[in-house]
Tab-separated table of C-alpha atoms in Angstrom:
chain	number	residue	atom	x	y	z
A	761	PRO	CA	-11.582	314.269	77.700
A	762	LEU	CA	-11.279	316.236	81.233
A	763	ASP	CA	-8.720	318.442	79.988
A	764	LEU	CA	-10.451	319.587	77.368
A	765	LEU	CA	-13.163	321.082	79.549
A	766	VAL	CA	-10.655	323.153	81.306
A	767	PRO	CA	-9.583	325.559	78.650
A	768	VAL	CA	-13.496	326.022	77.538
A	769	PHE	CA	-14.192	326.895	81.433
A	770	SER	CA	-11.382	329.325	81.659
A	771	LEU	CA	-12.286	330.865	78.213
A	772	GLN	CA	-16.333	331.613	79.634
A	773	LEU	CA	-14.942	332.612	82.523
A	774	SER	CA	-12.432	335.360	81.099
A	775	ASN	CA	-15.440	336.379	78.833
A	776	THR	CA	-17.576	336.751	81.918
A	777	ALA	CA	-14.585	338.670	83.505
A	778	ILE	CA	-14.775	341.187	80.251
A	779	LEU	CA	-17.313	341.770	80.768
A	780	HIS	CA	-17.409	342.832	84.396
A	781	GLN	CA	-14.402	345.184	83.456
A	782	ILE	CA	-16.745	347.016	80.508
A	783	ARG	CA	-19.425	347.152	83.408
A	784	ARG	CA	-16.959	348.701	85.623
A	785	ASP	CA	-15.284	350.871	83.139
A	786	GLN	CA	-18.793	352.240	82.459
A	787	VAL	CA	-19.448	353.619	85.803
A	788	THR	CA	-15.930	354.950	85.809
A	789	ASP	CA	-16.617	357.063	83.080
A	790	THR	CA	-19.907	358.098	83.742
A	791	CYS	CA	-19.021	359.072	87.520
A	792	ARG	CA	-16.113	360.880	85.740
A	793	ALA	CA	-18.222	362.554	82.912
A	794	ASN	CA	-20.542	363.847	85.585
A	795	SER	CA	-18.302	364.673	88.498
A	796	VAL	CA	-18.673	368.168	87.781
A	797	SER	CA	-22.210	367.949	88.687
A	798	SER	CA	-21.313	366.436	92.139
A	799	ARG	CA	-18.523	368.698	92.628
A	800	LYS	CA	-19.361	368.861	96.060
A	801	ARG	CA	-18.569	365.333	96.359
A	802	ARG	CA	-19.460	364.635	100.087
A	803	VAL	CA	-17.701	362.310	102.184
A	804	LEU	CA	-19.251	359.022	102.778
A	805	THR	CA	-20.941	358.647	106.575
A	806	PRO	CA	-21.664	355.483	108.107
A	807	ASN	CA	-25.607	356.483	107.584
A	808	ASP	CA	-24.874	355.759	103.702
A	809	LEU	CA	-23.769	352.525	104.309
A	810	LYS	CA	-27.046	350.933	105.580
A	811	HIS	CA	-27.564	349.199	102.249
A	812	LEU	CA	-24.421	347.596	102.368
A	813	VAL	CA	-24.342	343.865	103.628
A	814	VAL	CA	-21.471	342.428	104.878
A	815	ASP	CA	-20.482	338.604	104.517
A	816	GLU	CA	-17.181	338.440	106.622
A	817	ASP	CA	-16.529	334.393	106.493
A	818	HIS	CA	-16.157	335.250	102.655
A	819	GLU	CA	-15.041	338.402	102.552
A	820	MET	CA	-17.969	340.331	100.582
A	821	ILE	CA	-20.174	342.556	100.557
A	822	TYR	CA	-23.326	342.877	98.874
A	823	CYS	CA	-25.175	346.337	98.000
A	824	TYR	CA	-28.972	345.679	97.898
A	825	VAL	CA	-30.999	347.183	96.008
A	826	PRO	CA	-35.157	346.935	96.449
A	827	LYS	CA	-37.081	345.573	93.343
A	828	VAL	CA	-33.674	343.908	92.030
A	829	ALA	CA	-34.061	339.802	93.388
A	830	CYS	CA	-32.873	341.278	96.524
A	831	THR	CA	-35.063	339.179	98.434
A	832	ASN	CA	-33.148	336.233	97.076
A	833	TRP	CA	-29.912	337.517	97.708
A	834	LYS	CA	-30.804	338.715	101.276
A	835	ARG	CA	-31.629	334.782	101.852
A	836	VAL	CA	-28.146	333.743	99.619
A	837	MET	CA	-26.436	336.357	102.413
A	838	MET	CA	-28.205	334.610	105.206
A	839	VAL	CA	-27.384	331.127	103.936
A	840	LEU	CA	-23.580	332.450	103.321
A	841	THR	CA	-23.033	334.620	106.969
A	842	GLY	CA	-25.254	331.817	108.994
A	843	ARG	CA	-22.848	329.584	109.474
A	844	GLY	CA	-24.553	326.281	108.956
A	845	LYS	CA	-27.737	327.419	110.280
A	846	TYR	CA	-29.319	327.867	106.858
A	847	SER	CA	-28.493	325.571	103.549
A	848	ASP	CA	-31.125	326.502	101.246
A	849	PRO	CA	-32.103	329.997	100.414
A	850	MET	CA	-35.593	329.407	99.603
A	851	GLU	CA	-36.689	328.151	103.158
A	852	ILE	CA	-36.154	331.319	104.451
A	853	PRO	CA	-39.451	333.021	104.502
A	854	ALA	CA	-39.535	336.490	102.615
A	855	ASN	CA	-39.881	338.708	105.389
A	856	GLU	CA	-37.453	337.126	107.623
A	857	ALA	CA	-34.752	338.183	104.734
A	858	HIS	CA	-35.832	341.582	105.371
A	859	VAL	CA	-35.548	341.887	108.724
A	860	SER	CA	-32.598	343.650	109.476
A	861	SER	CA	-31.189	342.028	112.619
A	862	ASN	CA	-30.153	339.020	110.321
A	863	LEU	CA	-27.878	340.382	108.410
A	864	LYS	CA	-24.918	342.834	109.240
A	865	THR	CA	-24.480	345.750	107.263
A	866	LEU	CA	-21.680	348.290	106.734
A	867	ASN	CA	-22.668	351.174	108.858
A	868	GLN	CA	-22.385	348.929	112.082
A	869	TYR	CA	-18.536	348.732	111.801
A	870	SER	CA	-16.129	351.384	113.129
A	871	ILE	CA	-14.447	353.572	110.411
A	872	PRO	CA	-11.147	351.397	110.396
A	873	GLU	CA	-13.297	348.589	110.188
A	874	ILE	CA	-15.268	350.276	107.601
A	875	ASN	CA	-12.156	351.058	105.589
A	876	HIS	CA	-10.897	347.900	106.028
A	877	ARG	CA	-13.939	345.653	104.549
A	878	LEU	CA	-14.200	348.316	101.833
A	879	LYS	CA	-10.286	348.016	100.274
A	880	ASN	CA	-10.488	344.305	100.906
A	881	TYR	CA	-13.612	342.347	100.627
A	882	MET	CA	-15.390	341.458	97.203
A	883	LYS	CA	-17.764	344.146	96.614
A	884	PHE	CA	-20.829	343.414	94.264
A	885	LEU	CA	-24.486	345.212	93.344
A	886	PHE	CA	-26.883	344.333	91.259
A	887	VAL	CA	-29.016	346.578	88.882
A	888	ARG	CA	-31.882	346.865	86.619
A	889	GLU	CA	-33.823	348.946	83.878
A	890	PRO	CA	-34.324	352.254	85.759
A	891	PHE	CA	-38.271	352.733	85.169
A	892	GLU	CA	-38.824	349.061	84.770
A	893	ARG	CA	-37.861	348.623	88.298
A	894	LEU	CA	-39.951	351.755	88.908
A	895	VAL	CA	-42.442	350.586	87.655
A	896	SER	CA	-42.346	346.754	89.356
A	897	ALA	CA	-41.850	349.227	92.687
A	898	TYR	CA	-44.685	351.217	92.301
A	899	ARG	CA	-46.991	347.790	91.438
A	900	ASN	CA	-45.970	345.879	94.611
A	901	LYS	CA	-46.298	348.956	96.719
A	902	PHE	CA	-49.416	351.262	95.429
A	903	THR	CA	-51.600	348.214	93.733
A	904	GLN	CA	-51.309	345.670	96.264
A	905	LYS	CA	-54.101	345.814	98.771
A	906	TYR	CA	-51.906	344.531	101.540
A	907	ASN	CA	-49.006	347.167	101.440
A	908	THR	CA	-51.043	349.670	104.055
A	909	SER	CA	-48.479	350.761	105.536
A	910	PHE	CA	-47.249	352.384	101.842
A	911	HIS	CA	-50.595	353.595	101.291
A	912	LYS	CA	-50.750	355.333	104.668
A	913	ARG	CA	-47.007	357.094	104.511
A	914	TYR	CA	-46.730	357.941	101.073
A	915	GLY	CA	-50.473	357.341	99.107
A	916	THR	CA	-51.921	359.721	100.969
A	917	LYS	CA	-49.373	362.342	100.702
A	918	ILE	CA	-49.575	361.697	97.023
A	919	VAL	CA	-53.248	361.531	96.633
A	920	ARG	CA	-53.299	365.068	98.641
A	921	ARG	CA	-51.027	366.646	96.386
A	922	GLN	CA	-51.665	365.439	92.792
A	923	ARG	CA	-55.394	364.567	92.897
A	924	LYS	CA	-57.822	367.441	92.450
A	925	ASN	CA	-60.964	367.170	94.328
A	926	ALA	CA	-59.960	363.504	96.130
A	927	THR	CA	-62.603	362.201	98.023
A	928	GLN	CA	-62.216	361.820	101.587
A	929	GLU	CA	-61.586	358.210	101.735
A	930	ALA	CA	-58.909	358.543	99.022
A	931	LEU	CA	-57.009	361.221	101.182
A	932	ARG	CA	-57.717	358.942	104.278
A	933	LYS	CA	-56.496	355.455	102.617
A	934	GLY	CA	-54.172	356.642	99.643
A	935	ASP	CA	-54.777	353.110	98.720
A	936	ASP	CA	-55.751	354.071	94.975
A	937	VAL	CA	-52.510	355.854	93.753
A	938	LYS	CA	-52.383	355.916	89.926
A	939	PHE	CA	-49.145	355.698	88.150
A	940	GLU	CA	-49.257	359.349	86.651
A	941	GLU	CA	-49.766	360.539	90.378
A	942	PHE	CA	-46.976	358.678	91.310
A	943	VAL	CA	-44.717	360.130	88.706
A	944	ALA	CA	-45.871	363.658	89.257
A	945	TYR	CA	-44.674	362.868	92.762
A	946	LEU	CA	-41.094	362.422	92.031
A	947	ILE	CA	-40.587	364.660	89.802
A	948	ASP	CA	-42.063	367.250	92.154
A	949	PRO	CA	-38.924	369.349	93.994
A	950	HIS	CA	-40.883	369.696	96.891
A	951	THR	CA	-40.604	365.905	97.059
A	952	GLN	CA	-37.106	366.030	96.759
A	953	ARG	CA	-36.601	368.805	99.254
A	954	GLU	CA	-38.741	367.403	101.632
A	955	GLU	CA	-36.845	363.593	102.333
A	956	PRO	CA	-34.997	361.170	100.875
A	957	PHE	CA	-36.833	358.775	98.189
A	958	ASN	CA	-37.702	355.845	99.827
A	959	GLU	CA	-35.608	353.242	99.079
A	960	HIS	CA	-37.603	351.341	96.658
A	961	TRP	CA	-37.576	354.153	94.297
A	962	GLN	CA	-34.671	355.792	95.660
A	963	THR	CA	-31.472	355.988	92.394
A	964	VAL	CA	-29.038	353.049	92.768
A	965	TYR	CA	-26.592	355.847	92.259
A	966	SER	CA	-27.684	357.382	95.836
A	967	LEU	CA	-28.266	353.911	97.491
A	968	CYS	CA	-25.158	352.203	96.661
A	969	HIS	CA	-22.800	355.137	95.902
A	970	PRO	CA	-21.057	353.962	93.061
A	971	CYS	CA	-19.041	356.745	92.268
A	972	HIS	CA	-17.213	356.575	96.081
A	973	ILE	CA	-17.319	352.942	96.393
A	974	HIS	CA	-15.288	350.827	93.730
A	975	TYR	CA	-17.024	348.111	93.049
A	976	ASP	CA	-15.637	344.664	91.990
A	977	LEU	CA	-18.878	343.287	90.134
A	978	ILE	CA	-22.077	344.665	88.646
A	979	GLY	CA	-24.549	342.076	88.329
A	980	LYS	CA	-27.735	342.857	85.886
A	981	TYR	CA	-31.501	341.631	86.599
A	982	GLU	CA	-31.392	340.847	82.807
A	983	THR	CA	-28.638	338.238	83.415
A	984	LEU	CA	-29.594	337.359	87.157
A	985	GLU	CA	-28.585	333.434	86.893
A	986	GLU	CA	-25.521	333.323	84.978
A	987	ASP	CA	-24.313	336.912	86.843
A	988	SER	CA	-25.043	335.594	90.525
A	989	ASN	CA	-23.716	332.197	90.073
A	990	TYR	CA	-20.435	333.780	88.718
A	991	ILE	CA	-20.151	335.564	92.235
A	992	LEU	CA	-20.787	332.611	94.099
A	993	GLN	CA	-18.267	330.943	91.956
A	994	LEU	CA	-15.656	333.601	92.808
A	995	ALA	CA	-17.006	333.552	96.340
A	996	GLY	CA	-15.905	329.684	96.290
A	997	VAL	CA	-19.263	328.799	97.342
A	998	GLY	CA	-20.538	327.672	93.953
A	999	ASN	CA	-20.101	324.103	94.042
A	1000	TYR	CA	-22.879	323.817	96.686
A	1001	LEU	CA	-24.646	327.188	96.530
A	1002	LYS	CA	-26.541	328.131	93.192
A	1003	PHE	CA	-28.826	331.108	93.320
A	1004	PRO	CA	-32.290	330.477	93.290
A	1005	THR	CA	-34.405	330.287	90.261
A	1006	TYR	CA	-38.151	330.935	90.202
A	1007	ALA	CA	-40.615	331.624	87.294
A	1008	LYS	CA	-42.287	335.141	88.680
A	1009	SER	CA	-45.418	335.156	86.327
A	1010	THR	CA	-45.775	338.326	88.328
A	1011	ARG	CA	-42.891	340.175	87.414
A	1012	THR	CA	-42.615	343.571	85.689
A	1013	THR	CA	-41.786	342.912	81.988
A	1014	ASP	CA	-40.802	345.849	79.121
A	1015	GLU	CA	-43.839	345.388	77.560
A	1016	MET	CA	-45.354	346.071	81.081
A	1017	THR	CA	-43.361	349.474	81.437
A	1018	THR	CA	-44.152	350.614	78.102
A	1019	GLU	CA	-47.700	350.532	78.752
A	1020	PHE	CA	-47.553	352.359	82.139
A	1021	PHE	CA	-45.443	354.754	80.101
A	1022	GLN	CA	-48.084	355.684	77.536
A	1023	ASN	CA	-50.072	357.864	79.798
A	1024	ILE	CA	-47.174	360.109	80.952
A	1025	SER	CA	-47.063	363.130	79.423
A	1026	SER	CA	-43.410	363.879	77.320
A	1027	GLU	CA	-42.826	366.406	79.769
A	1028	HIS	CA	-43.090	364.244	82.859
A	1029	GLN	CA	-41.291	361.593	80.961
A	1030	THR	CA	-38.287	363.784	80.236
A	1031	GLN	CA	-38.208	365.511	83.831
A	1032	LEU	CA	-38.665	361.715	84.987
A	1033	TYR	CA	-35.475	360.620	82.836
A	1034	GLU	CA	-33.517	363.239	84.533
A	1035	VAL	CA	-34.034	362.150	88.021
A	1036	TYR	CA	-33.157	358.664	86.748
A	1037	LYS	CA	-30.235	359.777	84.306
A	1038	LEU	CA	-27.459	358.624	86.000
A	1039	ASP	CA	-28.401	355.169	86.583
A	1040	PHE	CA	-29.371	354.831	82.793
A	1041	LEU	CA	-25.999	356.035	81.998
A	1042	MET	CA	-23.824	354.510	84.733
A	1043	PHE	CA	-25.331	350.915	84.025
A	1044	ASN	CA	-25.602	351.231	80.328
A	1045	TYR	CA	-29.266	350.947	79.822
A	1046	SER	CA	-29.884	353.041	76.585
A	1047	VAL	CA	-33.075	355.696	76.412
A	1048	PRO	CA	-36.599	353.371	76.284
A	1049	SER	CA	-37.954	353.424	72.813
A	1050	TYR	CA	-41.215	354.470	74.184
A	1051	LEU	CA	-39.936	357.790	75.711
A	1052	LYS	CA	-41.388	360.632	74.137
A	1053	LEU	CA	-38.796	363.363	75.386
A	1054	GLU	CA	-39.361	366.419	74.828
């Protein structure tokens, strides 16, 4: 009976391989179709590679996208690169996973080393429905009392710009930003000119540069476990390392996202869609049914 298991298993793998090929093609096609707008195709600089985590032992590169299971993937990368220092990803405290010195990123290498790794290592990233990711970022950064650094850094600015007759307290604390104000801030041309978006709401397109870097695997938040374990299998560690599963009752869902968008005017929805359009197209997410686009 053991012999029978092999074809079934390899069949599953080939289906998965085809799925990832389709995802890769979608990115390539979107990049090609939109290259007119990005004719000023910039050459990547080391500064563009801060999100690419390198695992030299298993020759892998992971581009992390905040709000797409990146804490758990960073934990897994710490197990993989820790040379035995960690064995269980979930034993690593979340805040430790985000300490930059715990993981090596591609921008820390010389240009020839960077090129060698981009050419030879297995490269992957994880994506999520763009507006669900956005609501998740908003809920995490602006509705949690403990995120005072975000309230100070962004909240006060958003309140100052988007709220008429804001109270002194709101201007000082910035801890009660409404989703509508957050959206108005994101689509404000002034914001775009002033500085790059924070990584929690920056597009995947801008964080991971999928038109310049050819990713071998594109995992999705919607199929997080299967995709993650497939990647660990390809890396040759699947037999002793599984992606941590967790039942998060607080996670942002499609229904929740729908609700958040109820109060956003169709004009603002349309402008916001434009900001994230490439992420929608590139990773094959359809226009959400709840949008009232102009």
